[in-house]
Amino acid sequence: MADAATIANTMTVAVGPVILMGPPGAGKGTQAKRIMARYGVPQISTGDILREHVRKVTELGCKARSYMDRGQLVPDDLVCDMVAERLSRPDCKRGFVLDGFPRTVAQAEWLDQYLEGKLFENNGLKRIPLVVIKINVSYNSLLRRLAGRRSCPTCGRIYNVYFQPPRVADLCDVDGSLLTTRRDDCEEVVSERLKEYEQETLPVVEYYRAKGQLHEIDGERPMEAVTAEALGIIENGNRL
Ligand code: AP5
């Protein structure tokens, strides 16, 4: 159940646009869910949305699947159209947390254009600057995190057999579903995902650094410590 501080924040804080960046396994999804719980703004995970399209065998899912299975990025035009549709929904009016987007400089430029002049609501309309948070984690930790990751196909909760195991092995604490391993968490696909990150997404980090919008945090610490620092950055960013 939400505590009083959470409810107060959910009611009054306009969060604006937040981007979580970092390599595969850095903890973007984990932290996005915590930020969402804190402020009541949606997590927009392009990976989750694409996986849902693949599962439902939609036209987009059929186009995206071969890229995802190889650990490569899905083409920009497909992803940007998908994000535009999601951001146009009413639940994004107070803000949103982007997890896994943008991942190329072209996507970042598209997002800047999309956000130009956008206002966010909290008892009035406010221009809130974009906050970009990059979670830094060492290569060896990433490999261990991805190898140990399990997720609930029903509620989306993320576990880790090494760092955050479920109470009963292989079963979700929340709804008892059998936990699953992501198809792209096998060794060869992980190495391709890391390569794509270095080639395509590190330039996006530099794009935001040059604009003075980048905050970096140490993601090697316990999840709670990472969350506390991210929330501090978001709340300070909103006061700018
Ligand atoms: P996507 O789903 O976005 O995958 P990713 O970026 O590779 O990131 P992950 O979801 O693997 O990791 P995460 O950082 O969210 O870590 P998590 O919180 O789960 O993308 C998948 C594919 O979709 C791409 O390869 C591409 O094909 C396509 N795609 C998606 N977006 C796209 C885009 N914009 N453009 C083009 N293509 C796109 O944590 C990992 C594990 O670590 C968990 O088990 C967790 O419990 C554990 N953990 C987390 N934090 C900690 C901590 N502090 N200490 C210990 N363990 C921790």
CSV table of C-alpha atoms and ligand atoms in Angstrom, one decimal:
chain,number,residue,atom,x,y,z
A,1,MET,CA,0.0,0.0,0.0
A,2,ALA,CA,1.3,3.5,-0.8
A,3,ASP,CA,2.5,5.6,2.2
A,4,ALA,CA,1.4,9.2,2.9
A,5,ALA,CA,4.5,10.7,1.3
A,6,THR,CA,4.0,8.6,-1.9
A,7,ILE,CA,0.4,9.7,-2.2
A,8,ALA,CA,1.3,13.4,-1.6
A,9,ASN,CA,4.0,13.2,-4.3
A,10,THR,CA,1.6,11.4,-6.7
A,11,MET,CA,-0.9,14.2,-6.2
A,12,THR,CA,1.3,17.2,-6.4
A,13,VAL,CA,4.6,16.6,-8.3
A,14,ALA,CA,4.7,17.1,-12.1
A,15,VAL,CA,7.6,15.0,-13.0
A,16,GLY,CA,8.1,15.9,-16.6
A,17,PRO,CA,10.1,13.8,-19.1
A,18,VAL,CA,12.7,11.6,-17.5
A,19,ILE,CA,15.1,9.4,-19.5
A,20,LEU,CA,16.9,6.4,-18.0
A,21,MET,CA,20.0,5.4,-19.9
A,22,GLY,CA,22.6,2.7,-19.4
A,23,PRO,CA,23.8,-0.5,-21.0
A,24,PRO,CA,21.6,-3.7,-21.0
A,25,GLY,CA,21.2,-4.9,-17.4
A,26,ALA,CA,22.1,-1.6,-15.8
A,27,GLY,CA,18.8,-1.5,-14.0
A,28,LYS,CA,16.8,0.9,-16.1
A,29,GLY,CA,13.6,-1.2,-15.9
A,30,THR,CA,14.0,-1.8,-12.2
A,31,GLN,CA,14.5,1.9,-11.4
A,32,ALA,CA,11.7,3.0,-13.8
A,33,LYS,CA,9.2,0.9,-11.9
A,34,ARG,CA,10.3,2.5,-8.6
A,35,ILE,CA,10.0,6.0,-10.0
A,36,MET,CA,6.6,5.1,-11.5
A,37,ALA,CA,5.5,3.9,-8.0
A,38,ARG,CA,6.8,7.0,-6.4
A,39,TYR,CA,5.1,9.6,-8.6
A,40,GLY,CA,2.4,7.8,-10.4
A,41,VAL,CA,3.7,8.6,-13.9
A,42,PRO,CA,4.0,5.8,-16.5
A,43,GLN,CA,7.1,3.8,-17.3
A,44,ILE,CA,7.5,3.7,-21.1
A,45,SER,CA,9.8,0.8,-21.9
A,46,THR,CA,10.3,0.5,-25.6
A,47,GLY,CA,11.7,-3.1,-25.0
A,48,ASP,CA,8.5,-4.1,-23.1
A,49,ILE,CA,6.2,-2.6,-25.7
A,50,LEU,CA,8.1,-4.3,-28.6
A,51,ARG,CA,8.1,-7.6,-26.7
A,52,GLU,CA,4.3,-7.3,-26.4
A,53,HIS,CA,3.9,-6.7,-30.1
A,54,VAL,CA,6.1,-9.8,-30.8
A,55,ARG,CA,3.9,-11.8,-28.4
A,56,LYS,CA,0.7,-10.7,-30.1
A,57,VAL,CA,2.2,-11.2,-33.5
A,58,THR,CA,1.2,-7.7,-34.7
A,59,GLU,CA,2.6,-6.2,-37.9
A,60,LEU,CA,5.2,-4.2,-35.9
A,61,GLY,CA,6.0,-7.3,-33.8
A,62,CYS,CA,6.7,-9.3,-37.0
A,63,LYS,CA,9.0,-6.6,-38.3
A,64,ALA,CA,10.8,-6.1,-34.9
A,65,ARG,CA,11.3,-9.7,-34.0
A,66,SER,CA,14.3,-10.6,-36.2
A,67,TYR,CA,16.2,-7.5,-35.0
A,68,MET,CA,15.5,-8.2,-31.3
A,69,ASP,CA,16.4,-11.9,-31.6
A,70,ARG,CA,19.8,-10.9,-33.0
A,71,GLY,CA,20.3,-8.2,-30.3
A,72,GLN,CA,20.2,-5.4,-32.8
A,73,LEU,CA,18.2,-2.2,-32.7
A,74,VAL,CA,14.8,-2.0,-34.3
A,75,PRO,CA,14.8,0.7,-37.1
A,76,ASP,CA,14.2,4.3,-35.8
A,77,ASP,CA,11.1,5.0,-37.8
A,78,LEU,CA,9.2,2.0,-36.3
A,79,VAL,CA,10.3,2.8,-32.8
A,80,CYS,CA,9.6,6.6,-33.0
A,81,ASP,CA,6.0,6.0,-34.4
A,82,MET,CA,5.4,3.6,-31.5
A,83,VAL,CA,6.7,6.1,-28.9
A,84,ALA,CA,4.7,9.0,-30.4
A,85,GLU,CA,1.5,6.9,-30.1
A,86,ARG,CA,2.3,6.0,-26.4
A,87,LEU,CA,3.2,9.6,-25.4
A,88,SER,CA,0.0,11.0,-26.9
A,89,ARG,CA,-2.1,9.1,-24.2
A,90,PRO,CA,-3.6,11.1,-21.3
A,91,ASP,CA,-1.5,9.3,-18.6
A,92,CYS,CA,1.6,11.1,-19.9
A,93,LYS,CA,0.3,14.6,-19.1
A,94,ARG,CA,2.1,14.9,-15.7
A,95,GLY,CA,5.3,13.3,-17.1
A,96,PHE,CA,6.7,9.9,-17.9
A,97,VAL,CA,9.8,7.8,-17.5
A,98,LEU,CA,11.4,6.6,-20.8
A,99,ASP,CA,13.3,3.3,-20.3
A,100,GLY,CA,15.3,2.2,-23.4
A,101,PHE,CA,14.5,5.3,-25.5
A,102,PRO,CA,16.2,7.1,-27.2
A,103,ARG,CA,18.9,4.7,-28.2
A,104,THR,CA,20.3,6.4,-31.3
A,105,VAL,CA,21.1,10.1,-32.0
A,106,ALA,CA,18.3,10.2,-34.6
A,107,GLN,CA,15.8,9.1,-31.9
A,108,ALA,CA,17.1,11.7,-29.5
A,109,GLU,CA,16.7,14.4,-32.1
A,110,TRP,CA,13.2,13.2,-32.8
A,111,LEU,CA,12.3,13.3,-29.1
A,112,ASP,CA,13.7,16.9,-28.7
A,113,GLN,CA,11.4,18.0,-31.6
A,114,TYR,CA,8.4,16.1,-30.1
A,115,LEU,CA,8.9,17.7,-26.6
A,116,GLU,CA,9.5,21.2,-27.9
A,117,GLY,CA,7.0,23.6,-26.2
A,118,LYS,CA,5.3,20.7,-24.3
A,119,LEU,CA,3.9,21.6,-20.9
A,120,PHE,CA,3.2,19.2,-18.0
A,121,GLU,CA,0.3,19.4,-15.5
A,122,ASN,CA,0.2,19.8,-11.8
A,123,ASN,CA,-2.6,22.1,-10.7
A,124,GLY,CA,-1.6,24.3,-13.7
A,125,LEU,CA,0.7,23.9,-16.7
A,126,LYS,CA,4.4,24.0,-16.4
A,127,ARG,CA,7.5,23.7,-18.7
A,128,ILE,CA,9.7,21.1,-17.1
A,129,PRO,CA,13.1,20.4,-18.5
A,130,LEU,CA,14.1,16.9,-19.7
A,131,VAL,CA,16.1,15.0,-17.0
A,132,VAL,CA,18.5,12.3,-18.4
A,133,ILE,CA,19.9,9.8,-15.9
A,134,LYS,CA,22.6,7.3,-17.0
A,135,ILE,CA,23.1,4.3,-14.7
A,136,ASN,CA,26.7,3.2,-14.7
A,137,VAL,CA,27.5,-0.5,-14.1
A,138,SER,CA,30.7,-2.5,-14.8
A,139,TYR,CA,30.8,-5.0,-17.6
A,140,ASN,CA,31.2,-8.1,-15.3
A,141,SER,CA,28.2,-7.0,-13.2
A,142,LEU,CA,26.1,-6.5,-16.3
A,143,LEU,CA,26.8,-10.1,-17.4
A,144,ARG,CA,25.9,-11.5,-14.0
A,145,ARG,CA,22.7,-9.4,-13.8
A,146,LEU,CA,21.5,-10.5,-17.3
A,147,ALA,CA,22.3,-14.2,-16.7
A,148,GLY,CA,20.4,-14.1,-13.4
A,149,ARG,CA,17.4,-12.0,-14.5
A,150,ARG,CA,13.9,-13.5,-14.4
A,151,SER,CA,10.6,-11.7,-15.0
A,152,CYS,CA,7.0,-12.3,-14.3
A,153,PRO,CA,5.0,-12.6,-17.6
A,154,THR,CA,1.8,-11.5,-15.8
A,155,CYS,CA,2.8,-8.3,-13.8
A,156,GLY,CA,6.2,-7.5,-15.3
A,157,ARG,CA,8.0,-7.6,-12.0
A,158,ILE,CA,11.8,-8.2,-12.4
A,159,TYR,CA,13.8,-10.6,-10.2
A,160,ASN,CA,17.3,-11.8,-10.1
A,161,VAL,CA,18.4,-15.3,-8.9
A,162,TYR,CA,21.6,-13.8,-7.5
A,163,PHE,CA,20.5,-10.4,-6.2
A,164,GLN,CA,16.8,-10.3,-5.8
A,165,PRO,CA,15.4,-13.8,-5.7
A,166,PRO,CA,11.6,-14.5,-5.4
A,167,ARG,CA,10.4,-15.9,-2.0
A,168,VAL,CA,9.6,-19.3,-3.7
A,169,ALA,CA,12.0,-20.4,-6.5
A,170,ASP,CA,10.8,-19.6,-10.0
A,171,LEU,CA,7.4,-18.1,-8.8
A,172,CYS,CA,6.3,-14.4,-8.8
A,173,ASP,CA,5.9,-13.1,-5.2
A,174,VAL,CA,2.9,-11.0,-6.4
A,175,ASP,CA,0.8,-13.4,-8.4
A,176,GLY,CA,2.5,-16.8,-8.3
A,177,SER,CA,3.1,-16.9,-12.1
A,178,LEU,CA,6.0,-19.0,-13.3
A,179,LEU,CA,9.0,-16.6,-13.9
A,180,THR,CA,10.5,-16.5,-17.4
A,181,THR,CA,13.9,-15.8,-18.9
A,182,ARG,CA,14.1,-13.3,-21.7
A,183,ARG,CA,15.0,-14.8,-25.1
A,184,ASP,CA,17.7,-12.1,-25.7
A,185,ASP,CA,19.5,-12.8,-22.4
A,186,CYS,CA,21.5,-15.7,-23.8
A,187,GLU,CA,25.3,-15.2,-24.1
A,188,GLU,CA,25.7,-14.5,-27.8
A,189,VAL,CA,22.7,-12.1,-28.0
A,190,VAL,CA,23.9,-10.2,-24.9
A,191,SER,CA,27.3,-9.6,-26.5
A,192,GLU,CA,25.6,-8.2,-29.6
A,193,ARG,CA,23.3,-6.0,-27.5
A,194,LEU,CA,26.4,-4.6,-25.6
A,195,LYS,CA,28.1,-3.9,-29.0
A,196,GLU,CA,25.0,-2.1,-30.3
A,197,TYR,CA,25.0,0.0,-27.0
A,198,GLU,CA,28.6,1.0,-27.6
A,199,GLN,CA,28.1,1.9,-31.2
A,200,GLU,CA,24.7,3.4,-31.3
A,201,THR,CA,23.8,4.6,-27.8
A,202,LEU,CA,27.0,5.9,-26.3
A,203,PRO,CA,26.8,8.8,-28.9
A,204,VAL,CA,23.4,9.6,-27.4
A,205,VAL,CA,25.0,9.9,-23.9
A,206,GLU,CA,27.5,12.4,-25.4
A,207,TYR,CA,24.6,14.2,-27.2
A,208,TYR,CA,22.9,14.9,-23.8
A,209,ARG,CA,26.2,15.6,-22.1
A,210,ALA,CA,26.9,18.4,-24.6
A,211,LYS,CA,23.5,19.9,-23.9
A,212,GLY,CA,24.1,19.8,-20.1
A,213,GLN,CA,21.2,17.5,-19.5
A,214,LEU,CA,23.1,14.4,-18.4
A,215,HIS,CA,23.3,13.1,-14.8
A,216,GLU,CA,25.4,9.9,-14.1
A,217,ILE,CA,24.8,7.7,-11.1
A,218,ASP,CA,26.7,4.7,-9.7
A,219,GLY,CA,24.4,1.7,-10.4
A,220,GLU,CA,26.6,-0.8,-8.6
A,221,ARG,CA,25.0,0.0,-5.3
A,222,PRO,CA,21.9,-1.6,-3.8
A,223,MET,CA,18.7,-0.7,-5.7
A,224,GLU,CA,17.3,1.5,-2.9
A,225,ALA,CA,20.5,3.7,-3.0
A,226,VAL,CA,20.2,4.1,-6.8
A,227,THR,CA,16.6,5.0,-6.5
A,228,ALA,CA,17.2,7.6,-3.8
A,229,GLU,CA,19.8,9.4,-5.9
A,230,ALA,CA,17.6,9.2,-9.0
A,231,LEU,CA,14.6,10.7,-7.1
A,232,GLY,CA,16.8,13.5,-5.9
A,233,ILE,CA,18.0,14.4,-9.4
A,234,ILE,CA,14.4,14.3,-10.7
A,235,GLU,CA,13.1,16.6,-7.9
A,236,ASN,CA,16.0,19.1,-8.3
A,237,GLY,CA,15.6,19.0,-12.1
A,238,ASN,CA,11.9,20.0,-11.7
A,239,ARG,CA,12.8,23.0,-9.7
A,240,LEU,CA,15.1,24.5,-12.4
B,1,AP5,P1,15.3,-3.5,-23.7
B,1,AP5,O1,14.2,-4.3,-23.2
B,1,AP5,O2,15.2,-2.0,-23.6
B,1,AP5,O3,16.6,-4.1,-23.1
B,1,AP5,P2,18.0,-3.4,-22.6
B,1,AP5,O4,18.2,-1.9,-22.8
B,1,AP5,O5,19.0,-4.3,-23.2
B,1,AP5,O6,17.9,-3.3,-21.1
B,1,AP5,P3,17.5,-4.5,-20.2
B,1,AP5,O7,15.9,-4.5,-20.1
B,1,AP5,O8,18.1,-5.8,-20.5
B,1,AP5,O9,18.1,-4.0,-18.8
B,1,AP5,P4,17.7,-3.0,-17.7
B,1,AP5,O10,18.7,-1.9,-17.7
B,1,AP5,O11,16.2,-2.6,-17.8
B,1,AP5,O12,17.9,-3.8,-16.4
B,1,AP5,P5,16.9,-4.4,-15.4
B,1,AP5,O13,16.2,-3.4,-14.6
B,1,AP5,O14,16.0,-5.5,-16.1
B,1,AP5,O15,15.5,-3.8,-25.3
B,1,AP5,C1,15.5,-5.1,-25.8
B,1,AP5,C2,15.5,-5.0,-27.4
B,1,AP5,O16,14.4,-4.2,-27.9
B,1,AP5,C3,16.8,-4.3,-27.9
B,1,AP5,O17,17.9,-5.2,-28.0
B,1,AP5,C4,16.2,-3.8,-29.3
B,1,AP5,O18,16.2,-4.9,-30.2
B,1,AP5,C5,14.8,-3.4,-29.0
B,1,AP5,N1,14.7,-2.0,-28.6
B,1,AP5,C6,14.2,-1.5,-27.4
B,1,AP5,N2,14.2,-0.2,-27.4
B,1,AP5,C7,14.7,0.2,-28.6
B,1,AP5,C8,14.9,1.5,-29.2
B,1,AP5,N3,14.7,2.6,-28.5
B,1,AP5,N4,15.4,1.5,-30.5
B,1,AP5,C9,15.6,0.4,-31.2
B,1,AP5,N5,15.4,-0.9,-30.7
B,1,AP5,C10,14.9,-0.9,-29.4
B,1,AP5,O19,17.9,-5.2,-14.4
B,1,AP5,C11,18.7,-6.3,-14.9
B,1,AP5,C12,18.9,-7.4,-13.8
B,1,AP5,O20,19.7,-6.8,-12.7
B,1,AP5,C13,17.5,-7.7,-13.1
B,1,AP5,O21,17.6,-9.1,-12.8
B,1,AP5,C14,17.5,-6.9,-11.8
B,1,AP5,O22,16.8,-7.5,-10.7
B,1,AP5,C15,19.0,-6.7,-11.5
B,1,AP5,N6,19.4,-5.5,-10.9
B,1,AP5,C16,18.9,-4.2,-11.2
B,1,AP5,N7,19.4,-3.3,-10.4
B,1,AP5,C17,20.3,-3.9,-9.5
B,1,AP5,C18,21.1,-3.5,-8.5
B,1,AP5,N8,21.3,-2.2,-8.1
B,1,AP5,N9,21.9,-4.5,-7.8
B,1,AP5,C19,21.8,-5.8,-8.2
B,1,AP5,N10,21.0,-6.2,-9.2
B,1,AP5,C20,20.2,-5.3,-9.8
